Every structure is written in C-alpha cells, then in structure tokens.
Short mmCIF file of the N, C-alpha and C atoms (twelve columns), coordinates in Angstrom:
data_MODEL
# 
_entry.id   MODEL 
# 
loop_
_atom_site.group_PDB 
_atom_site.id 
_atom_site.type_symbol 
_atom_site.label_atom_id 
_atom_site.label_alt_id 
_atom_site.label_comp_id 
_atom_site.label_asym_id 
_atom_site.label_seq_id 
_atom_site.Cartn_x 
_atom_site.Cartn_y 
_atom_site.Cartn_z 
_atom_site.pdbx_PDB_model_num 
ATOM 1   N N  . MET A 1  0.857  -1.345 -0.139  1 
ATOM 2   C CA . MET A 1  -0.291 0.140  0.127   1 
ATOM 3   C C  . MET A 1  0.979  1.141  0.025   1 
ATOM 4   N N  . ILE A 2  1.938  0.886  0.887   1 
ATOM 5   C CA . ILE A 2  2.725  2.668  1.026   1 
ATOM 6   C C  . ILE A 2  3.506  2.671  -0.179  1 
ATOM 7   N N  . GLU A 3  3.860  1.476  -0.857  1 
ATOM 8   C CA . GLU A 3  4.728  1.752  -1.940  1 
ATOM 9   C C  . GLU A 3  3.941  2.169  -3.112  1 
ATOM 10  N N  . GLU A 4  2.660  1.992  -3.144  1 
ATOM 11  C CA . GLU A 4  1.588  2.196  -4.427  1 
ATOM 12  C C  . GLU A 4  1.483  3.907  -4.427  1 
ATOM 13  N N  . VAL A 5  1.355  4.398  -2.927  1 
ATOM 14  C CA . VAL A 5  1.070  5.809  -2.972  1 
ATOM 15  C C  . VAL A 5  2.305  6.639  -3.040  1 
ATOM 16  N N  . LEU A 6  3.314  5.724  -2.494  1 
ATOM 17  C CA . LEU A 6  4.762  6.627  -2.681  1 
ATOM 18  C C  . LEU A 6  5.023  6.807  -4.037  1 
ATOM 19  N N  . ALA A 7  4.785  5.808  -5.001  1 
ATOM 20  C CA . ALA A 7  5.021  5.725  -6.452  1 
ATOM 21  C C  . ALA A 7  4.106  6.844  -7.194  1 
ATOM 22  N N  . GLN A 8  2.632  6.785  -6.975  1 
ATOM 23  C CA . GLN A 8  1.729  7.516  -7.416  1 
ATOM 24  C C  . GLN A 8  2.253  9.146  -7.193  1 
ATOM 25  N N  . ASN A 9  2.550  9.223  -5.935  1 
ATOM 26  C CA . ASN A 9  2.789  10.711 -5.662  1 
ATOM 27  C C  . ASN A 9  4.253  11.189 -6.481  1 
ATOM 28  N N  . LEU A 10 5.296  10.474 -6.339  1 
ATOM 29  C CA . LEU A 10 6.541  10.449 -7.184  1 
ATOM 30  C C  . LEU A 10 6.035  10.974 -8.548  1 
ATOM 31  N N  . ILE A 11 5.381  9.873  -9.284  1 
ATOM 32  C CA . ILE A 11 4.833  10.308 -10.558 1 
ATOM 33  C C  . ILE A 11 4.129  11.916 -11.034 1 
ATOM 34  N N  . ALA A 12 2.917  11.759 -9.846  1 
ATOM 35  C CA . ALA A 12 2.448  12.964 -9.926  1 
ATOM 36  C C  . ALA A 12 3.399  14.252 -9.770  1 
ATOM 37  N N  . ALA A 13 4.221  14.349 -8.898  1 
ATOM 38  C CA . ALA A 13 4.991  15.540 -8.328  1 
ATOM 39  C C  . ALA A 13 5.950  15.862 -9.519  1 
ATOM 40  N N  . ARG A 14 6.322  14.790 -10.284 1 
ATOM 41  C CA . ARG A 14 7.852  14.878 -11.238 1 
ATOM 42  C C  . ARG A 14 6.885  15.339 -12.589 1 
ATOM 43  N N  . LYS A 15 5.284  14.831 -12.925 1 
ATOM 44  C CA . LYS A 15 4.920  15.335 -14.105 1 
ATOM 45  C C  . LYS A 15 4.616  16.755 -13.658 1 
ATOM 46  N N  . ARG A 16 4.060  17.020 -12.536 1 
ATOM 47  C CA . ARG A 16 3.616  18.376 -12.276 1 
ATOM 48  C C  . ARG A 16 4.755  19.444 -12.825 1 
ATOM 49  N N  . LEU A 17 5.931  19.114 -12.180 1 
ATOM 50  C CA . LEU A 17 6.979  19.817 -12.476 1 
ATOM 51  C C  . LEU A 17 7.680  19.647 -13.973 1 
ATOM 52  N N  . MET A 18 6.920  18.802 -14.752 1 
ATOM 53  C CA . MET A 18 7.461  18.582 -16.013 1 
ATOM 54  C C  . MET A 18 8.781  18.049 -16.083 1 
ATOM 55  N N  . LEU A 19 9.272  17.081 -15.208 1 
ATOM 56  C CA . LEU A 19 10.516 16.453 -15.294 1 
ATOM 57  C C  . LEU A 19 10.273 15.228 -15.690 1 
ATOM 58  N N  . THR A 20 11.698 14.937 -16.568 1 
ATOM 59  C CA . THR A 20 11.675 13.465 -16.741 1 
ATOM 60  C C  . THR A 20 12.379 12.957 -15.553 1 
ATOM 61  N N  . GLN A 21 12.330 11.604 -15.733 1 
ATOM 62  C CA . GLN A 21 13.100 10.700 -14.677 1 
ATOM 63  C C  . GLN A 21 14.715 11.341 -14.381 1 
ATOM 64  N N  . ASP A 22 15.172 11.325 -15.785 1 
ATOM 65  C CA . ASP A 22 16.555 11.829 -16.080 1 
ATOM 66  C C  . ASP A 22 16.810 13.369 -15.271 1 
ATOM 67  N N  . ALA A 23 15.765 13.999 -15.577 1 
ATOM 68  C CA . ALA A 23 16.196 15.416 -15.025 1 
ATOM 69  C C  . ALA A 23 15.808 15.118 -13.497 1 
ATOM 70  N N  . LEU A 24 14.967 14.438 -13.100 1 
ATOM 71  C CA . LEU A 24 14.746 14.395 -11.469 1 
ATOM 72  C C  . LEU A 24 16.310 13.884 -10.991 1 
ATOM 73  N N  . SER A 25 16.707 12.607 -11.814 1 
ATOM 74  C CA . SER A 25 17.934 12.287 -11.479 1 
ATOM 75  C C  . SER A 25 18.966 13.202 -11.293 1 
ATOM 76  N N  . GLN A 26 19.204 14.050 -12.121 1 
ATOM 77  C CA . GLN A 26 20.252 15.295 -12.082 1 
ATOM 78  C C  . GLN A 26 20.049 16.156 -11.065 1 
ATOM 79  N N  . GLN A 27 18.836 16.521 -10.743 1 
ATOM 80  C CA . GLN A 27 18.377 17.327 -9.913  1 
ATOM 81  C C  . GLN A 27 18.465 16.846 -8.453  1 
ATOM 82  N N  . SER A 28 18.247 15.894 -8.503  1 
ATOM 83  C CA . SER A 28 18.196 15.331 -6.685  1 
ATOM 84  C C  . SER A 28 19.452 14.442 -6.598  1 
ATOM 85  N N  . GLY A 29 20.341 13.965 -7.418  1 
ATOM 86  C CA . GLY A 29 21.245 12.978 -6.951  1 
ATOM 87  C C  . GLY A 29 20.964 11.618 -6.989  1 
ATOM 88  N N  . VAL A 30 19.709 11.418 -7.148  1 
ATOM 89  C CA . VAL A 30 19.479 10.020 -7.101  1 
ATOM 90  C C  . VAL A 30 19.602 9.200  -8.410  1 
ATOM 91  N N  . SER A 31 20.136 8.078  -8.539  1 
ATOM 92  C CA . SER A 31 20.070 7.526  -10.206 1 
ATOM 93  C C  . SER A 31 18.611 7.391  -10.794 1 
ATOM 94  N N  . GLY A 32 18.654 7.748  -11.990 1 
ATOM 95  C CA . GLY A 32 17.741 7.096  -12.788 1 
ATOM 96  C C  . GLY A 32 17.018 5.653  -12.715 1 
ATOM 97  N N  . ALA A 33 17.888 4.879  -12.445 1 
ATOM 98  C CA . ALA A 33 17.420 3.707  -12.391 1 
ATOM 99  C C  . ALA A 33 16.598 3.231  -11.386 1 
ATOM 100 N N  . LEU A 34 17.130 4.106  -9.821  1 
ATOM 101 C CA . LEU A 34 16.354 3.867  -8.840  1 
ATOM 102 C C  . LEU A 34 14.906 4.480  -8.598  1 
ATOM 103 N N  . ILE A 35 14.787 5.790  -9.341  1 
ATOM 104 C CA . ILE A 35 13.974 6.547  -9.420  1 
ATOM 105 C C  . ILE A 35 12.588 5.608  -10.234 1 
ATOM 106 N N  . ALA A 36 13.364 5.199  -11.420 1 
ATOM 107 C CA . ALA A 36 12.193 4.401  -12.123 1 
ATOM 108 C C  . ALA A 36 11.769 2.796  -11.369 1 
ATOM 109 N N  . ASN A 37 12.580 2.277  -10.673 1 
ATOM 110 C CA . ASN A 37 12.505 1.518  -9.688  1 
ATOM 111 C C  . ASN A 37 11.157 1.499  -8.432  1 
ATOM 112 N N  . ILE A 38 11.391 2.866  -7.832  1 
ATOM 113 C CA . ILE A 38 10.313 3.226  -7.109  1 
ATOM 114 C C  . ILE A 38 9.112  3.382  -8.001  1 
ATOM 115 N N  . GLU A 39 8.983  4.252  -9.079  1 
ATOM 116 C CA . GLU A 39 7.743  4.498  -9.595  1 
ATOM 117 C C  . GLU A 39 7.105  3.132  -9.960  1 
ATOM 118 N N  . ARG A 40 7.853  1.913  -10.203 1 
ATOM 119 C CA . ARG A 40 7.307  0.460  -10.791 1 
ATOM 120 C C  . ARG A 40 6.993  -0.014 -9.772  1 
ATOM 121 N N  . GLN A 41 7.309  0.692  -8.322  1 
ATOM 122 C CA . GLN A 41 7.236  -0.415 -6.947  1 
ATOM 123 C C  . GLN A 41 8.040  -1.385 -6.947  1 
ATOM 124 N N  . ALA A 42 9.132  -1.536 -7.784  1 
ATOM 125 C CA . ALA A 42 10.205 -2.579 -7.497  1 
ATOM 126 C C  . ALA A 42 10.981 -2.407 -6.485  1 
ATOM 127 N N  . ARG A 43 11.343 -1.220 -5.766  1 
ATOM 128 C CA . ARG A 43 12.122 -1.146 -4.843  1 
ATOM 129 C C  . ARG A 43 11.590 0.096  -3.727  1 
ATOM 130 N N  . ASN A 44 11.934 0.009  -2.436  1 
ATOM 131 C CA . ASN A 44 11.524 0.946  -1.274  1 
ATOM 132 C C  . ASN A 44 12.662 1.755  -1.135  1 
ATOM 133 N N  . PRO A 45 13.026 3.107  -1.079  1 
ATOM 134 C CA . PRO A 45 13.690 4.089  -1.173  1 
ATOM 135 C C  . PRO A 45 14.135 4.251  0.573   1 
ATOM 136 N N  . SER A 46 15.264 4.249  0.711   1 
ATOM 137 C CA . SER A 46 16.143 4.936  1.986   1 
ATOM 138 C C  . SER A 46 15.185 6.176  2.516   1 
ATOM 139 N N  . LEU A 47 15.444 6.497  3.632   1 
ATOM 140 C CA . LEU A 47 14.857 7.888  4.150   1 
ATOM 141 C C  . LEU A 47 15.626 8.970  3.504   1 
ATOM 142 N N  . GLN A 48 16.473 8.840  3.456   1 
ATOM 143 C CA . GLN A 48 17.899 9.702  2.765   1 
ATOM 144 C C  . GLN A 48 17.583 10.117 1.196   1 
ATOM 145 N N  . THR A 49 16.989 8.933  0.463   1 
ATOM 146 C CA . THR A 49 16.596 8.892  -1.029  1 
ATOM 147 C C  . THR A 49 15.423 9.639  -0.811  1 
ATOM 148 N N  . LEU A 50 14.245 9.333  -0.166  1 
ATOM 149 C CA . LEU A 50 12.992 10.138 -0.111  1 
ATOM 150 C C  . LEU A 50 13.341 11.880 0.556   1 
ATOM 151 N N  . ALA A 51 14.278 11.990 0.893   1 
ATOM 152 C CA . ALA A 51 14.593 13.202 1.453   1 
ATOM 153 C C  . ALA A 51 14.801 13.958 0.333   1 
ATOM 154 N N  . LYS A 52 15.902 13.412 -0.460  1 
ATOM 155 C CA . LYS A 52 16.462 14.481 -1.471  1 
ATOM 156 C C  . LYS A 52 15.377 14.292 -2.803  1 
ATOM 157 N N  . LEU A 53 14.460 13.337 -2.747  1 
ATOM 158 C CA . LEU A 53 13.588 13.478 -3.722  1 
ATOM 159 C C  . LEU A 53 12.370 14.528 -3.496  1 
ATOM 160 N N  . ALA A 54 11.975 14.446 -1.999  1 
ATOM 161 C CA . ALA A 54 11.143 15.829 -1.744  1 
ATOM 162 C C  . ALA A 54 11.566 16.842 -2.106  1 
ATOM 163 N N  . ALA A 55 12.981 17.261 -1.682  1 
ATOM 164 C CA . ALA A 55 13.301 18.317 -1.810  1 
ATOM 165 C C  . ALA A 55 13.432 18.948 -3.089  1 
ATOM 166 N N  . SER A 56 14.030 18.161 -3.874  1 
ATOM 167 C CA . SER A 56 13.830 18.135 -5.306  1 
ATOM 168 C C  . SER A 56 12.686 18.266 -6.058  1 
ATOM 169 N N  . LEU A 57 11.301 17.732 -5.624  1 
ATOM 170 C CA . LEU A 57 9.999  17.988 -6.209  1 
ATOM 171 C C  . LEU A 57 9.265  19.057 -5.123  1 
ATOM 172 N N  . GLU A 58 9.877  19.930 -4.218  1 
ATOM 173 C CA . GLU A 58 9.457  20.722 -3.658  1 
ATOM 174 C C  . GLU A 58 8.361  20.101 -2.892  1 
ATOM 175 N N  . LEU A 59 8.030  19.017 -2.425  1 
ATOM 176 C CA . LEU A 59 7.470  18.483 -1.442  1 
ATOM 177 C C  . LEU A 59 8.085  18.047 -0.064  1 
ATOM 178 N N  . SER A 60 7.050  17.862 1.231   1 
ATOM 179 C CA . SER A 60 7.550  17.568 2.486   1 
ATOM 180 C C  . SER A 60 7.668  15.847 2.393   1 
ATOM 181 N N  . LEU A 61 8.324  15.723 3.033   1 
ATOM 182 C CA . LEU A 61 8.444  14.154 3.261   1 
ATOM 183 C C  . LEU A 61 6.985  13.420 3.616   1 
ATOM 184 N N  . GLU A 62 6.108  14.167 4.502   1 
ATOM 185 C CA . GLU A 62 4.799  13.757 4.750   1 
ATOM 186 C C  . GLU A 62 3.961  13.891 3.351   1 
ATOM 187 N N  . ALA A 63 4.146  14.775 2.589   1 
ATOM 188 C CA . ALA A 63 3.174  14.879 1.555   1 
ATOM 189 C C  . ALA A 63 3.441  13.710 0.377   1 
ATOM 190 N N  . ARG A 64 4.917  13.341 0.295   1 
ATOM 191 C CA . ARG A 64 5.285  12.019 -0.552  1 
ATOM 192 C C  . ARG A 64 4.764  10.731 0.018   1 
ATOM 193 N N  . LEU A 65 4.308  10.830 1.225   1 
ATOM 194 C CA . LEU A 65 3.968  9.606  1.683   1 
ATOM 195 C C  . LEU A 65 2.410  9.559  2.233   1 
ATOM 196 N N  . SER A 66 1.700  10.467 1.827   1 
ATOM 197 C CA . SER A 66 0.191  10.549 2.256   1 
ATOM 198 C C  . SER A 66 -0.520 10.686 0.914   1 
ATOM 199 N N  . LYS A 67 -1.866 10.138 1.001   1 
ATOM 200 C CA . LYS A 67 -2.652 10.166 -0.250  1 
ATOM 201 C C  . LYS A 67 -3.360 11.595 -0.489  1 
# 
C-alpha cells in the first residue's frame, strides 16, 4: 500500500514539474534507475533518498507518503 502511494505521488509531482526521470535524477542526485524502480514499486527508497526526492520535487516527506 505505501509503495503504491509513494509511486503515485512521485510520478504526479515529477509530472507537475514537467521533469523526466533523468532530469529528476540530475536534480536530486538519485540514480535514474532507482527512480524508475520506485515508480514501478520494484524498490523501496531509504529515508535519505526520500528526502532528496522530496526536496527536488518541492514536497515535504509527509506529502510524499500521504494520499
């Protein structure tokens, strides 16, 4: 459940800012492969990774994890 919410929020925030996975990778310092895996719900990110993505997407950690 949390993986699905996280993936949906990541995709929505990335698209809202009109970023590709590659652009988000460059901006956040998180590998593009890891971003793709998170979006596909194939991997769970660490809190450090979540914090990097949240900062790059202008979101709080709470917003990333809530519906």
